[in-house]
Amino acid sequence: MTQAIEKALEIAGIGIIGVFIFMAIFYLLILALDTFLPYKEEVSAEGNSVEVETEDETQN
Amino acid sequence: MNTLLSLGDNLQTFWGFTGFANAEPGHIIMILVGLLFIFLAIKFEFEPLLLIPIGFGMLIGNIPFDEAANLKVGIYEEGSVLNILYQGVVQGWYPPLIFLGIGAMTDFSALIANPKLILIGAACQFGIFGAYIIALQLGFEPNQAGAIGIIGGADGPTAIFLSSKLAPNLMGAIAVSAYSYMALVPIIQPPFMRLLTTKKERVIHMTPPRVISQTEKILFPIVGLLLTAFLVPSGLPLLGMLFFGNLLKESGVTRRLAETARGPLIDIVTILLGLTVGVSTQATTFLTAQSVKVFIIGALSFIIATIAGILFVKIFNLFLKKENKINPLIGNAGVSAVPDSARISQIIGLEYDPSNYLLMHAMGPNVAGVIGSAVAAGIMLGFLG
């Protein structure tokens, strides 16, 4: 194996591992977001939930 | 008599300036390629927003004229209008602006709802690094090989950005190759998707994504930016603008800025980018053996990326519970090419089960592919720049 190929494989290896590390950390950070900031039904200014508002509009 | 001779001389001079006198076979070939691009864009709607500016640019760039006449119409003539506009490509100004617009129009909900899909976007980057090794084997310099490899990222602006930094002389071939194969995604990917999946795998129904809070949507680009800044700072020009655009969209208080970024701004930059890249494909610089090799490697990089994405999902499924399994038909979507590759997942999925809608699931790896290819470009730039 020539030195050039070794270098190429090294860069490719580090590159793909680097992409996976970046994405894996991103994955963990998104999981953390979900854990610490779980979805709650969003509340309108009048204190009614958005869903309730939609239903009211439909009924009207 | 003298008047007639003078008229003859003038006509001869005029003839010398015309395209007929300066045309060479290369010009004709490139004009035909430009016409083909325009035809494909109009007739089959293959990436029309890009192929029409690029195709028309090819016509402009290959109008045969006498370069010695100093007409200042060529893109490589310093001071010409096209040369000034081309600086946005050469200096790498346009791609980050396009990423700003992409960020402002992209909904990352599918990815946030099912974050494990982000790993598919990473797996597909095998296409970039595989093509890099192939390019080296075919005799390209390391920096050129890096720029060629990025074609596998299936992201035009990223390809142009990296080639402007690493191999400006190959930028035309790389850009045209990247956009051509992106347009051909509906033809390239399906055979490999069918070949590498079983009937049982193709009908896997994925769990519907959870609901995302607005706070998560707002925090996503901020977290992404900080992660990029600390891990891959060389990817900041692209990813920084992508996340900035997304924050404009999701913050809810910068609607006008978001609309400008995803509307007029991205349209203007796309016109300038497409046109100047098209013009840069002058026959003398474009019709070379190197360009042919770039096209071959580009096709291979798309194929490697597609295969890597599908196989990754199949392997990943071995470790997932039955209710969390991923349909491998969305593995192809990690190659970016937003949203065409995600649409392919949907179309092929519906062929085997008309009630299996994969589009929203495929959008997760699809947008992850955009991030993944920009990260890969940043890593390449860090090593080879």
Coordinates of C-alpha atoms in Angstrom, one line a residue:
Chain A
M1 CA 0.0 0.0 0.0
T2 CA 1.5 3.3 -1.0
Q3 CA 1.9 6.2 1.3
A4 CA -0.7 8.2 -0.7
I5 CA -3.3 5.5 -0.3
E6 CA -2.6 5.2 3.4
K7 CA -3.0 8.9 3.8
A8 CA -6.3 8.9 1.7
L9 CA -7.7 6.1 3.8
E10 CA -6.7 7.9 7.0
I11 CA -8.5 11.1 5.9
A12 CA -11.5 9.1 4.7
G13 CA -11.6 7.2 8.0
I14 CA -11.3 10.3 10.2
G15 CA -13.8 12.1 8.0
I16 CA -16.5 9.5 8.2
I17 CA -15.9 9.0 12.0
G18 CA -16.0 12.8 12.4
V19 CA -19.3 13.0 10.6
F20 CA -20.7 10.2 12.8
I21 CA -19.4 11.9 16.0
F22 CA -21.0 15.2 15.0
M23 CA -24.3 13.6 14.2
A24 CA -24.3 11.4 17.3
I25 CA -23.7 14.4 19.5
F26 CA -26.5 16.2 17.7
Y27 CA -28.7 13.2 18.2
L28 CA -28.0 13.2 22.0
L29 CA -28.6 16.9 22.2
I30 CA -32.0 16.6 20.5
L31 CA -32.9 13.7 22.9
A32 CA -31.9 16.1 25.8
L33 CA -34.1 18.8 24.3
D34 CA -37.0 16.4 24.3
T35 CA -36.3 15.2 27.9
F36 CA -35.9 18.7 29.4
L37 CA -38.4 20.5 27.2
P38 CA -41.2 18.0 26.5
Y39 CA -44.1 19.0 24.3
K40 CA -47.0 20.7 26.2
E41 CA -50.2 21.8 24.6
E42 CA -49.5 25.3 23.6
V43 CA -51.7 27.9 25.4
S44 CA -53.2 31.0 23.7
A45 CA -53.2 34.4 25.3
E46 CA -56.8 33.9 26.5
G47 CA -55.6 30.8 28.4
N48 CA -57.4 28.3 26.1
S49 CA -55.4 25.6 24.4
V50 CA -54.8 25.9 20.7
E51 CA -56.7 22.8 20.0
V52 CA -59.8 24.1 21.9
E53 CA -59.6 27.3 19.9
T54 CA -59.5 25.4 16.6
E55 CA -62.6 23.4 17.7
D56 CA -64.4 26.6 18.6
E57 CA -63.6 28.1 15.2
T58 CA -64.9 24.9 13.5
Q59 CA -68.1 25.1 15.4
N60 CA -68.6 28.7 14.5
Chain B
M1 CA -12.8 50.5 -56.6
N2 CA -11.2 51.7 -53.4
T3 CA -14.6 51.9 -51.7
L4 CA -15.3 48.4 -52.7
L5 CA -12.0 47.2 -51.4
S6 CA -12.5 49.0 -48.1
L7 CA -16.0 47.5 -47.8
G8 CA -14.5 44.1 -48.4
D9 CA -11.9 44.7 -45.7
N10 CA -14.5 45.8 -43.3
L11 CA -16.7 42.8 -44.0
Q12 CA -13.7 40.6 -43.5
T13 CA -13.0 42.3 -40.1
F14 CA -16.7 42.0 -39.2
W15 CA -16.6 38.2 -40.2
G16 CA -13.6 37.8 -37.9
F17 CA -15.6 39.0 -34.9
T18 CA -18.6 36.7 -35.6
G19 CA -19.2 33.4 -34.0
F20 CA -19.0 31.6 -37.4
A21 CA -15.4 32.5 -37.8
N22 CA -14.4 31.5 -34.3
A23 CA -16.5 28.4 -33.7
E24 CA -14.8 25.2 -32.9
P25 CA -16.3 21.8 -32.4
G26 CA -16.0 22.2 -28.6
H27 CA -18.3 25.2 -28.7
I28 CA -20.9 23.4 -30.6
I29 CA -20.8 20.4 -28.2
M30 CA -21.2 22.6 -25.2
I31 CA -24.0 24.6 -26.8
L32 CA -25.8 21.3 -27.5
V33 CA -25.3 20.3 -23.8
G34 CA -26.7 23.6 -22.7
L35 CA -29.7 23.1 -25.0
L36 CA -30.1 19.6 -23.5
F37 CA -30.2 21.0 -20.0
I38 CA -32.9 23.5 -21.0
F39 CA -34.9 20.8 -22.7
L40 CA -34.7 18.4 -19.6
A41 CA -35.7 21.3 -17.3
I42 CA -38.7 22.3 -19.4
K43 CA -39.8 18.9 -20.7
F44 CA -39.2 16.7 -17.6
E45 CA -39.0 19.4 -14.9
F46 CA -35.6 18.1 -13.8
E47 CA -34.3 20.7 -11.3
P48 CA -35.6 23.5 -13.5
L49 CA -34.6 26.3 -11.2
L50 CA -31.0 25.3 -11.7
L51 CA -30.8 23.6 -15.0
I52 CA -32.3 26.5 -16.9
P53 CA -29.8 29.1 -15.5
I54 CA -27.0 26.6 -15.9
G55 CA -28.1 25.6 -19.4
F56 CA -28.5 29.2 -20.6
G57 CA -25.2 30.0 -19.0
M58 CA -23.6 27.3 -21.1
L59 CA -25.0 28.9 -24.2
I60 CA -23.5 32.3 -23.2
G61 CA -20.2 30.8 -22.1
N62 CA -19.7 29.0 -25.3
I63 CA -20.6 31.7 -27.8
P64 CA -17.4 31.7 -30.0
F65 CA -15.8 35.1 -30.0
D66 CA -12.4 36.4 -30.8
E67 CA -10.7 36.6 -27.4
A68 CA -7.9 38.8 -28.7
A69 CA -10.5 41.5 -29.6
N70 CA -10.7 42.4 -25.9
L71 CA -14.5 42.6 -26.0
K72 CA -14.7 41.9 -22.2
V73 CA -17.6 39.5 -22.6
G74 CA -16.0 36.3 -21.4
I75 CA -16.3 35.1 -17.8
Y76 CA -12.5 34.7 -17.5
E77 CA -11.8 38.2 -18.8
E78 CA -11.0 40.4 -15.9
G79 CA -13.4 43.3 -15.5
S80 CA -16.2 41.8 -17.6
V81 CA -19.7 41.8 -16.0
L82 CA -19.7 38.0 -15.9
N83 CA -16.3 38.0 -14.3
I84 CA -17.5 40.3 -11.6
L85 CA -20.6 38.2 -10.9
Y86 CA -18.4 35.1 -11.0
Q87 CA -16.5 36.3 -8.0
G88 CA -19.5 35.3 -5.9
V89 CA -18.7 31.7 -6.9
V90 CA -14.9 31.9 -6.9
Q91 CA -14.8 33.5 -3.5
G92 CA -17.5 31.3 -2.1
W93 CA -20.1 34.0 -1.3
Y94 CA -23.1 32.5 -3.0
P95 CA -23.3 29.1 -1.4
P96 CA -23.6 30.4 2.2
L97 CA -26.4 32.8 1.1
I98 CA -28.2 29.8 -0.5
F99 CA -27.9 27.9 2.7
L100 CA -29.4 30.9 4.5
G101 CA -32.5 30.5 2.3
I102 CA -32.5 26.7 2.7
G103 CA -32.5 27.1 6.4
A104 CA -35.4 29.6 6.3
M105 CA -37.5 27.2 4.2
T106 CA -36.6 23.9 6.0
D107 CA -38.7 22.3 8.6
F108 CA -36.6 20.2 10.8
S109 CA -39.6 18.7 12.7
A110 CA -39.2 15.3 11.2
L111 CA -35.6 15.1 12.4
I112 CA -36.3 16.5 15.9
A113 CA -39.2 14.1 16.3
N114 CA -37.2 11.0 15.4
P115 CA -33.5 12.1 16.0
K116 CA -32.1 8.6 15.3
L117 CA -32.8 9.3 11.6
I118 CA -29.9 11.9 11.7
L119 CA -27.5 8.9 11.7
I120 CA -28.7 7.9 8.2
G121 CA -27.6 11.4 7.0
A122 CA -24.2 10.5 8.4
A123 CA -24.0 7.1 6.8
C124 CA -24.7 8.5 3.4
Q125 CA -21.5 10.5 3.6
F126 CA -19.7 7.3 2.7
G127 CA -20.4 8.5 -0.8
I128 CA -18.2 11.5 -0.3
F129 CA -15.3 9.7 1.2
G130 CA -15.6 6.7 -1.2
A131 CA -15.5 9.0 -4.2
Y132 CA -12.5 10.8 -2.6
I133 CA -10.5 7.6 -2.6
I134 CA -11.6 6.6 -6.1
A135 CA -10.6 10.1 -7.4
L136 CA -7.1 9.7 -5.8
Q137 CA -6.8 6.3 -7.5
L138 CA -7.7 7.9 -10.8
G139 CA -4.7 10.3 -10.5
F140 CA -6.3 13.5 -9.1
E141 CA -4.4 15.6 -6.6
P142 CA -5.7 15.2 -2.9
N143 CA -7.3 18.6 -2.9
Q144 CA -9.0 17.9 -6.3
A145 CA -10.1 14.5 -5.0
G146 CA -11.7 16.1 -2.0
A147 CA -13.6 18.6 -4.2
I148 CA -14.8 15.8 -6.5
G149 CA -15.8 13.6 -3.6
I150 CA -18.2 16.2 -2.3
I151 CA -20.4 15.5 -5.4
G152 CA -21.6 12.5 -3.3
G153 CA -23.1 14.9 -0.8
A154 CA -25.8 15.6 -3.5
D155 CA -25.8 19.3 -2.5
G156 CA -25.0 21.8 -5.2
P157 CA -24.0 24.8 -3.0
T158 CA -21.8 22.6 -0.8
A159 CA -20.1 21.2 -3.9
I160 CA -19.5 24.7 -5.4
F161 CA -18.3 26.0 -2.0
L162 CA -15.8 23.3 -1.5
S163 CA -14.5 23.2 -5.1
S164 CA -14.1 27.0 -5.1
K165 CA -11.7 26.5 -2.1
L166 CA -10.0 23.2 -3.1
A167 CA -10.0 23.0 -6.9
P168 CA -11.3 26.1 -8.7
N169 CA -10.2 24.7 -12.1
L170 CA -12.6 21.8 -11.7
M171 CA -15.5 23.8 -10.3
G172 CA -17.5 23.8 -13.6
A173 CA -17.3 20.1 -14.0
I174 CA -18.1 19.4 -10.3
A175 CA -21.0 21.8 -10.2
V176 CA -22.6 20.5 -13.4
S177 CA -22.0 16.9 -12.4
A178 CA -23.6 17.5 -8.9
Y179 CA -26.7 19.2 -10.3
S180 CA -27.0 16.7 -13.1
Y181 CA -27.0 13.7 -10.8
M182 CA -29.3 15.5 -8.4
A183 CA -31.8 15.9 -11.3
L184 CA -31.3 12.2 -12.1
V185 CA -31.9 10.9 -8.5
P186 CA -35.3 9.5 -9.6
I187 CA -33.4 7.3 -12.2
I188 CA -30.3 6.5 -10.2
Q189 CA -31.7 5.5 -6.8
P190 CA -34.7 3.2 -7.3
P191 CA -32.9 0.2 -8.8
F192 CA -30.6 0.1 -5.7
M193 CA -33.5 0.6 -3.3
R194 CA -35.2 -2.5 -4.8
L195 CA -32.1 -4.5 -5.1
L196 CA -31.0 -4.1 -1.5
T197 CA -34.4 -4.5 0.3
T198 CA -36.8 -7.4 0.8
K199 CA -40.5 -7.2 0.2
K200 CA -41.0 -7.5 4.0
E201 CA -38.7 -4.6 4.7
R202 CA -40.4 -2.4 2.1
V203 CA -43.8 -2.6 3.9
I204 CA -42.5 -1.6 7.3
H205 CA -44.8 1.0 8.8
M206 CA -42.9 3.5 10.9
T207 CA -44.3 4.9 14.1
P208 CA -45.9 8.4 13.5
P209 CA -43.5 11.1 14.7
R210 CA -44.2 12.8 18.1
V211 CA -45.4 16.4 18.3
I212 CA -42.6 19.0 18.5
S213 CA -42.8 22.1 20.8
Q214 CA -42.0 25.5 19.4
T215 CA -39.2 25.8 22.0
E216 CA -37.5 22.7 20.6
K217 CA -37.7 24.2 17.1
I218 CA -36.2 27.4 18.3
L219 CA -33.4 25.7 20.2
F220 CA -32.5 23.3 17.4
P221 CA -30.7 25.8 15.2
I222 CA -28.9 27.4 18.2
V223 CA -27.7 24.0 19.4
G224 CA -26.7 23.1 15.9
L225 CA -24.7 26.3 15.5
L226 CA -22.9 25.9 18.8
L227 CA -22.1 22.3 18.0
T228 CA -20.7 23.3 14.6
A229 CA -18.7 26.1 16.0
F230 CA -17.0 23.9 18.6
L231 CA -16.7 20.6 16.5
V232 CA -16.3 21.6 12.9
P233 CA -15.6 25.4 12.7
S234 CA -14.6 25.0 9.0
G235 CA -18.2 24.1 8.3
L236 CA -19.5 27.4 9.7
P237 CA -19.9 29.3 6.5
L238 CA -22.5 26.8 5.3
L239 CA -24.0 25.4 8.5
G240 CA -23.9 28.7 10.4
M241 CA -26.0 30.3 7.7
L242 CA -28.3 27.2 7.5
F243 CA -29.0 27.4 11.2
F244 CA -29.3 31.2 11.1
G245 CA -31.9 30.9 8.4
N246 CA -33.8 28.3 10.4
L247 CA -33.8 30.5 13.5
L248 CA -35.3 33.3 11.4
K249 CA -38.1 30.9 10.4
E250 CA -38.7 29.4 13.8
S251 CA -38.3 32.3 16.1
G252 CA -41.7 33.6 15.0
V253 CA -40.6 37.3 15.3
T254 CA -38.6 37.7 12.2
R255 CA -41.1 36.6 9.6
R256 CA -40.1 39.3 7.1
L257 CA -36.5 38.3 7.3
A258 CA -37.3 34.7 6.9
E259 CA -39.5 35.4 3.9
T260 CA -36.8 37.5 2.3
A261 CA -34.2 34.7 2.9
R262 CA -36.3 31.9 1.4
G263 CA -37.9 34.1 -1.3
P264 CA -36.2 36.9 -3.2
L265 CA -32.7 36.4 -1.7
I266 CA -32.4 32.7 -2.5
D267 CA -33.9 33.3 -6.0
I268 CA -31.5 36.1 -6.8
V269 CA -28.5 34.1 -5.6
T270 CA -29.7 31.0 -7.5
I271 CA -30.0 33.0 -10.7
L272 CA -26.4 34.4 -10.3
L273 CA -25.0 31.1 -9.2
G274 CA -26.6 29.0 -11.9
L275 CA -25.9 31.4 -14.7
T276 CA -22.2 32.0 -13.8
V277 CA -21.5 28.3 -13.2
G278 CA -23.1 27.6 -16.6
V279 CA -21.0 30.3 -18.3
S280 CA -17.8 29.0 -16.6
T281 CA -18.1 25.7 -18.6
Q282 CA -16.3 27.2 -21.6
A283 CA -15.4 24.4 -24.0
T284 CA -11.7 25.1 -23.7
T285 CA -11.7 24.6 -19.9
F286 CA -14.6 22.1 -19.6
L287 CA -14.2 19.6 -22.4
T288 CA -11.2 17.7 -20.9
A289 CA -10.5 14.1 -19.9
Q290 CA -10.6 15.3 -16.3
S291 CA -14.2 16.4 -16.7
V292 CA -15.1 13.0 -18.0
K293 CA -13.5 11.4 -15.0
V294 CA -15.3 13.8 -12.7
F295 CA -18.6 12.7 -14.2
I296 CA -17.8 9.0 -13.7
I297 CA -16.7 9.5 -10.1
G298 CA -19.8 11.7 -9.5
A299 CA -22.1 8.9 -10.6
L300 CA -20.3 6.4 -8.4
S301 CA -20.4 8.7 -5.4
F302 CA -24.2 8.9 -5.7
I303 CA -24.5 5.1 -5.9
I304 CA -22.2 4.5 -2.9
A305 CA -24.1 7.1 -0.9
T306 CA -27.5 5.5 -1.7
I307 CA -26.2 2.0 -0.9
A308 CA -24.6 3.1 2.3
G309 CA -27.8 4.7 3.5
I310 CA -30.0 1.7 2.8
L311 CA -27.5 -0.8 4.3
F312 CA -27.1 1.4 7.4
V313 CA -30.8 1.3 8.0
K314 CA -30.8 -2.5 7.6
I315 CA -28.0 -2.9 10.1
F316 CA -29.5 -0.3 12.5
N317 CA -32.8 -2.2 12.4
L318 CA -31.0 -5.2 14.0
F319 CA -30.7 -3.2 17.2
L320 CA -34.1 -1.6 17.2
K321 CA -37.3 -2.9 18.8
K322 CA -40.0 -4.0 16.4
E323 CA -42.2 -0.9 16.9
N324 CA -39.2 1.4 16.3
K325 CA -37.9 -0.2 13.1
I326 CA -37.1 2.0 10.2
N327 CA -38.2 1.3 6.6
P328 CA -34.9 0.9 4.7
L329 CA -36.6 2.7 1.7
I330 CA -35.9 5.9 3.5
G331 CA -32.1 5.1 3.6
N332 CA -31.6 6.7 0.2
A333 CA -32.9 10.0 1.5
G334 CA -29.8 10.6 3.5
V335 CA -28.0 11.7 0.3
S336 CA -29.6 15.1 0.6
A337 CA -30.9 16.1 -2.9
V338 CA -33.9 17.7 -1.0
P339 CA -36.7 16.9 -1.5
D340 CA -36.3 14.6 -4.5
S341 CA -34.7 11.6 -2.7
A342 CA -37.4 11.8 0.0
R343 CA -40.1 11.7 -2.7
I344 CA -38.5 8.6 -4.2
S345 CA -38.8 6.9 -0.8
Q346 CA -42.5 7.8 -0.8
I347 CA -43.1 6.7 -4.4
I348 CA -41.4 3.3 -4.0
G349 CA -43.0 2.7 -0.6
L350 CA -46.5 3.3 -2.0
E351 CA -45.8 0.9 -4.8
Y352 CA -45.6 -2.0 -2.3
D353 CA -48.1 -0.7 0.2
P354 CA -50.5 2.0 -0.9
S355 CA -51.2 2.9 2.8
N356 CA -47.6 3.4 3.7
Y357 CA -46.7 7.1 3.5
L358 CA -42.9 7.5 4.0
L359 CA -42.5 11.1 3.0
M360 CA -42.5 12.7 6.4
H361 CA -40.2 10.0 7.7
A362 CA -37.8 10.4 4.8
M363 CA -37.6 14.1 5.3
G364 CA -35.7 13.4 8.5
P365 CA -32.6 11.8 6.9
N366 CA -33.1 14.1 3.9
V367 CA -32.4 17.3 6.0
A368 CA -29.8 15.4 8.0
G369 CA -28.0 14.7 4.7
V370 CA -27.8 18.5 4.1
I371 CA -26.1 18.9 7.5
G372 CA -24.0 15.8 7.0
S373 CA -22.6 16.8 3.7
A374 CA -21.8 20.3 5.0
V375 CA -20.0 18.7 8.0
A376 CA -18.1 16.4 5.6
A377 CA -17.2 19.5 3.5
G378 CA -15.9 21.2 6.6
I379 CA -13.8 18.2 7.5
M380 CA -12.4 18.0 3.9
L381 CA -11.6 21.7 4.0
G382 CA -9.9 21.3 7.4
F383 CA -7.6 18.5 6.1
L384 CA -7.0 19.6 2.5
G385 CA -7.6 23.4 2.5

